[in-house]
Coordinates of C-alpha atoms in Angstrom, one line a residue:
X30 CA 50.0 -27.4 90.9
X31 CA 53.7 -27.3 90.7
X32 CA 55.9 -28.1 87.7
X33 CA 59.4 -29.0 88.7
X34 CA 62.5 -30.7 87.1
X35 CA 63.2 -34.3 88.1
X36 CA 66.6 -35.9 88.4
X37 CA 66.1 -38.0 85.3
X38 CA 65.7 -34.9 83.1
X39 CA 61.9 -34.9 82.9
X40 CA 59.5 -32.4 84.4
X41 CA 57.3 -33.4 87.2
X42 CA 53.8 -32.2 88.0
X43 CA 52.9 -32.2 91.7
X44 CA 49.2 -31.5 92.4
X45 CA 46.9 -31.4 95.3
X46 CA 43.1 -31.5 95.6
X47 CA 40.7 -31.4 98.5
X48 CA 37.0 -32.4 98.8
X49 CA 35.0 -31.2 101.8
X50 CA 31.6 -32.6 103.0
X51 CA 30.1 -30.5 105.7
X52 CA 27.2 -30.6 108.1
X53 CA 25.9 -27.7 110.3
X54 CA 23.5 -27.1 113.1
X55 CA 22.3 -24.0 114.9
X56 CA 20.8 -23.6 118.4
X57 CA 19.6 -21.0 120.9
X58 CA 17.5 -19.4 118.2
X59 CA 20.4 -19.3 115.7
X60 CA 22.8 -17.5 118.1
X61 CA 25.2 -20.5 118.1
X62 CA 26.2 -22.4 114.9
X63 CA 28.3 -25.6 114.9
X64 CA 29.8 -27.1 111.8
X65 CA 31.6 -30.4 111.1
X66 CA 33.5 -31.2 107.9
X67 CA 34.9 -34.4 106.6
X68 CA 38.0 -33.4 104.6
X69 CA 39.4 -35.8 102.0
X70 CA 42.7 -34.7 100.3
X71 CA 45.0 -36.2 97.7
X72 CA 48.5 -35.4 96.3
X73 CA 49.7 -36.6 93.0
X74 CA 53.3 -36.9 91.5
X75 CA 53.8 -37.7 87.8
X76 CA 55.8 -36.7 84.8
X77 CA 53.9 -33.9 82.9
X78 CA 51.3 -35.5 80.7
X79 CA 51.9 -39.1 82.0
X80 CA 48.7 -39.8 83.9
X81 CA 49.2 -43.6 83.8
X82 CA 52.3 -43.4 85.9
X83 CA 50.9 -41.0 88.5
X84 CA 51.7 -41.8 92.1
X85 CA 48.9 -40.9 94.5
X86 CA 48.9 -40.1 98.2
X87 CA 45.5 -39.9 99.9
X88 CA 44.3 -39.0 103.4
X89 CA 41.3 -37.8 105.3
X90 CA 40.6 -35.8 108.5
X91 CA 37.9 -33.9 110.4
X92 CA 37.4 -30.2 110.9
X93 CA 35.0 -28.5 113.3
X94 CA 33.9 -24.9 113.8
X95 CA 31.8 -22.9 116.2
X96 CA 30.4 -19.4 115.6
X97 CA 28.6 -17.2 118.1
X98 CA 26.3 -14.6 116.4
X99 CA 24.0 -13.0 118.9
X100 CA 20.9 -11.8 117.0
X101 CA 20.7 -8.1 116.3
X102 CA 24.3 -7.6 117.4
X103 CA 26.9 -6.2 115.0
X104 CA 29.7 -8.7 115.8
X105 CA 30.6 -12.4 115.6
X106 CA 33.3 -14.6 117.1
X107 CA 34.3 -18.1 116.0
X108 CA 36.9 -20.9 116.2
X109 CA 37.8 -23.8 114.0
X110 CA 40.0 -26.8 114.5
X111 CA 41.3 -29.0 111.7
X112 CA 42.9 -32.3 112.7
X113 CA 46.2 -33.3 111.0
X114 CA 46.1 -35.2 107.7
X115 CA 48.5 -38.0 107.0
X116 CA 48.7 -39.1 103.3
X117 CA 49.9 -42.6 102.3
X118 CA 50.4 -44.1 98.9
X119 CA 47.4 -45.5 97.2
X120 CA 47.6 -48.9 95.3
X121 CA 51.4 -49.0 95.6
X122 CA 54.3 -48.7 98.0
X123 CA 57.0 -47.5 95.8
X124 CA 60.2 -46.1 97.4
X125 CA 61.7 -44.6 94.3
X126 CA 60.3 -43.2 91.0
X127 CA 61.3 -40.7 88.3
X128 CA 64.8 -40.6 89.7
X129 CA 63.6 -39.5 93.1
X130 CA 63.3 -41.1 96.5
X131 CA 59.6 -40.8 97.3
X132 CA 58.3 -39.6 100.7
X133 CA 57.1 -42.3 103.1
X134 CA 54.2 -40.1 104.1
X135 CA 52.9 -36.6 103.3
X136 CA 51.4 -34.6 106.2
X137 CA 49.2 -31.5 106.7
X138 CA 49.5 -30.1 110.2
X139 CA 47.0 -29.4 112.9
X140 CA 45.3 -26.0 112.4
X141 CA 43.5 -23.9 115.0
X142 CA 41.9 -20.5 114.0
X143 CA 40.2 -17.9 116.1
X144 CA 38.4 -15.1 114.4
X145 CA 36.1 -12.2 115.0
X146 CA 34.2 -9.6 112.9
X147 CA 32.4 -6.3 113.4
X148 CA 29.7 -4.8 111.1
X149 CA 28.6 -1.2 110.6
X150 CA 25.4 -0.7 108.6
X151 CA 24.9 2.5 106.6
X152 CA 21.3 1.5 105.7
X153 CA 18.8 -1.0 106.9
X154 CA 20.8 -4.2 106.6
X155 CA 21.4 -6.3 109.7
X156 CA 24.4 -8.5 110.3
X157 CA 23.0 -11.3 112.6
X158 CA 19.4 -11.5 111.3
X159 CA 17.1 -14.1 112.9
X160 CA 16.8 -17.3 110.9
X161 CA 13.6 -17.1 108.9
X162 CA 12.2 -19.0 105.8
X163 CA 11.1 -15.6 104.4
X164 CA 13.3 -12.5 104.6
X165 CA 12.1 -9.0 104.1
X166 CA 13.8 -7.2 101.2
X167 CA 16.6 -4.8 102.1
X168 CA 16.4 -1.4 100.4
X169 CA 19.8 0.0 101.4
X170 CA 22.5 -2.7 101.7
X171 CA 25.5 -0.4 102.2
X172 CA 27.8 -1.5 105.1
X173 CA 31.4 -1.9 106.3
X174 CA 32.7 -5.2 107.7
X175 CA 36.0 -5.6 109.5
X176 CA 37.3 -9.0 110.3
X177 CA 40.4 -10.5 111.8
X178 CA 41.7 -13.9 112.8
X179 CA 44.8 -15.7 114.2
X180 CA 45.8 -19.1 112.8
X181 CA 48.1 -21.6 114.6
X182 CA 49.6 -24.4 112.6
X183 CA 51.2 -27.3 114.5
X184 CA 54.4 -29.3 113.7
X185 CA 54.1 -32.3 111.3
X186 CA 57.2 -34.4 112.0
X187 CA 60.8 -34.0 113.3
X188 CA 62.1 -35.4 110.0
X189 CA 60.0 -33.5 107.5
X190 CA 61.1 -31.5 104.4
X191 CA 59.3 -29.2 102.1
X192 CA 58.3 -29.7 98.4
X193 CA 61.6 -28.0 97.2
X194 CA 63.6 -30.3 99.5
X195 CA 61.9 -33.3 98.1
X196 CA 62.5 -32.3 94.5
X197 CA 66.2 -31.4 95.2
X198 CA 66.5 -34.6 97.3
X199 CA 67.8 -32.6 100.2
X200 CA 66.7 -32.7 103.8
X201 CA 65.5 -29.1 104.2
X202 CA 63.9 -29.1 107.6
X203 CA 60.2 -27.9 107.4
X204 CA 57.2 -28.1 109.6
X205 CA 59.1 -28.9 112.8
X206 CA 57.7 -26.0 114.9
X207 CA 54.4 -24.3 115.6
X208 CA 53.8 -21.3 113.4
X209 CA 51.1 -18.6 113.6
X210 CA 49.6 -16.1 111.2
X211 CA 47.5 -13.0 111.6
X212 CA 45.0 -11.8 109.0
X213 CA 42.8 -8.7 108.7
X214 CA 40.3 -7.6 106.1
X215 CA 37.8 -4.9 105.2
X216 CA 34.7 -5.3 103.0
X217 CA 32.2 -2.6 102.0
X218 CA 29.2 -2.4 99.7
X219 CA 30.0 1.1 98.5
X220 CA 27.3 1.1 95.7
X221 CA 24.0 -0.2 97.0
X222 CA 23.2 -3.7 95.5
X223 CA 25.9 -3.2 92.9
X224 CA 29.5 -3.0 94.0
X225 CA 31.6 -4.4 96.8
X226 CA 35.2 -3.6 97.6
X227 CA 37.6 -5.6 99.7
X228 CA 41.1 -5.0 101.1
X229 CA 43.3 -6.8 103.6
X230 CA 46.6 -8.0 104.7
X231 CA 48.1 -11.1 106.3
X232 CA 51.4 -12.5 107.6
X233 CA 52.6 -15.7 105.9
X234 CA 54.9 -17.6 108.2
X235 CA 57.7 -19.7 107.0
X236 CA 57.5 -23.4 107.7
X237 CA 61.3 -23.6 107.5
X238 CA 62.0 -20.8 110.0
X239 CA 59.2 -20.0 112.5
X240 CA 60.7 -16.5 113.1
X241 CA 60.4 -15.5 109.5
X242 CA 57.3 -13.9 108.0
X243 CA 56.2 -12.4 104.7
X244 CA 53.6 -9.6 104.5
X245 CA 50.9 -9.9 101.9
X246 CA 48.5 -7.2 100.7
X247 CA 45.2 -8.2 99.2
X248 CA 42.3 -6.5 97.4
X249 CA 39.2 -7.3 95.4
X250 CA 35.9 -6.2 94.0
X251 CA 32.6 -7.8 93.2
X252 CA 30.3 -6.2 90.6
X253 CA 26.6 -7.2 90.2
X254 CA 25.7 -7.0 86.5
X255 CA 22.0 -8.0 86.3
X256 CA 19.4 -10.5 87.4
X257 CA 18.4 -13.3 85.0
X258 CA 16.5 -16.5 85.5
X259 CA 16.0 -15.8 89.2
X260 CA 19.8 -15.4 89.9
X261 CA 22.1 -12.4 90.2
X262 CA 25.0 -12.5 87.7
X263 CA 28.3 -11.0 89.0
X264 CA 31.9 -10.6 88.1
X265 CA 34.7 -10.5 90.7
X266 CA 38.4 -9.9 90.8
X267 CA 41.1 -10.4 93.4
X268 CA 44.8 -9.6 93.9
X269 CA 47.5 -10.8 96.3
X270 CA 50.8 -8.9 96.4
X271 CA 53.9 -9.9 98.4
X272 CA 57.7 -9.8 98.2
X273 CA 59.2 -12.7 96.2
X274 CA 55.6 -13.9 95.4
X275 CA 55.5 -16.3 92.4

């Protein structure tokens, strides 16, 4: 959610939400997995606390992914493609509100991602185990997982502007070119069946200038506390650090 000032002196809340319904299949003994998602998304604009005057934009799209995970091998490779989403106003066709000229349409771009991972086991845990209704217990779960992916986002429109440009009512060109991002992460269960640590980094491209990037550093941990009522209870924490990050 964003809280921003409007031209009429009020504060606006701009919110987004996404609902995903997914289906999956596997074949070749589980070596190949295919997933298809129906993605429904919405964007809302309203004065803070004024739900009755909320203006909603809604849209839907499809996303599909393919993962190759050869059994008993320590690596995987996958690709996902998410079609563009175009949002239009629901139950209204207002051109102005709250002292602002409203967007005719809101768009999320085409996204293509290609990723891979490699797994080192320090015990008896396998990465690509055969699918089985009954799995044997793992005594030593310690491992190191390295993963990386490249993400390509397509352009949205040749007359698009960002959220800040909409709020300031200025044409601040955004989303007019392809942008790409690179991400890499490490995960390790350093304390058997108790503690996982994570670290990583990624490049955040600017949708305003495709030649500008911001480097992020990330970290996290997951601590298993106890088992109760047939479930493991855990606590987790994450951090994301970057220049000018708010």
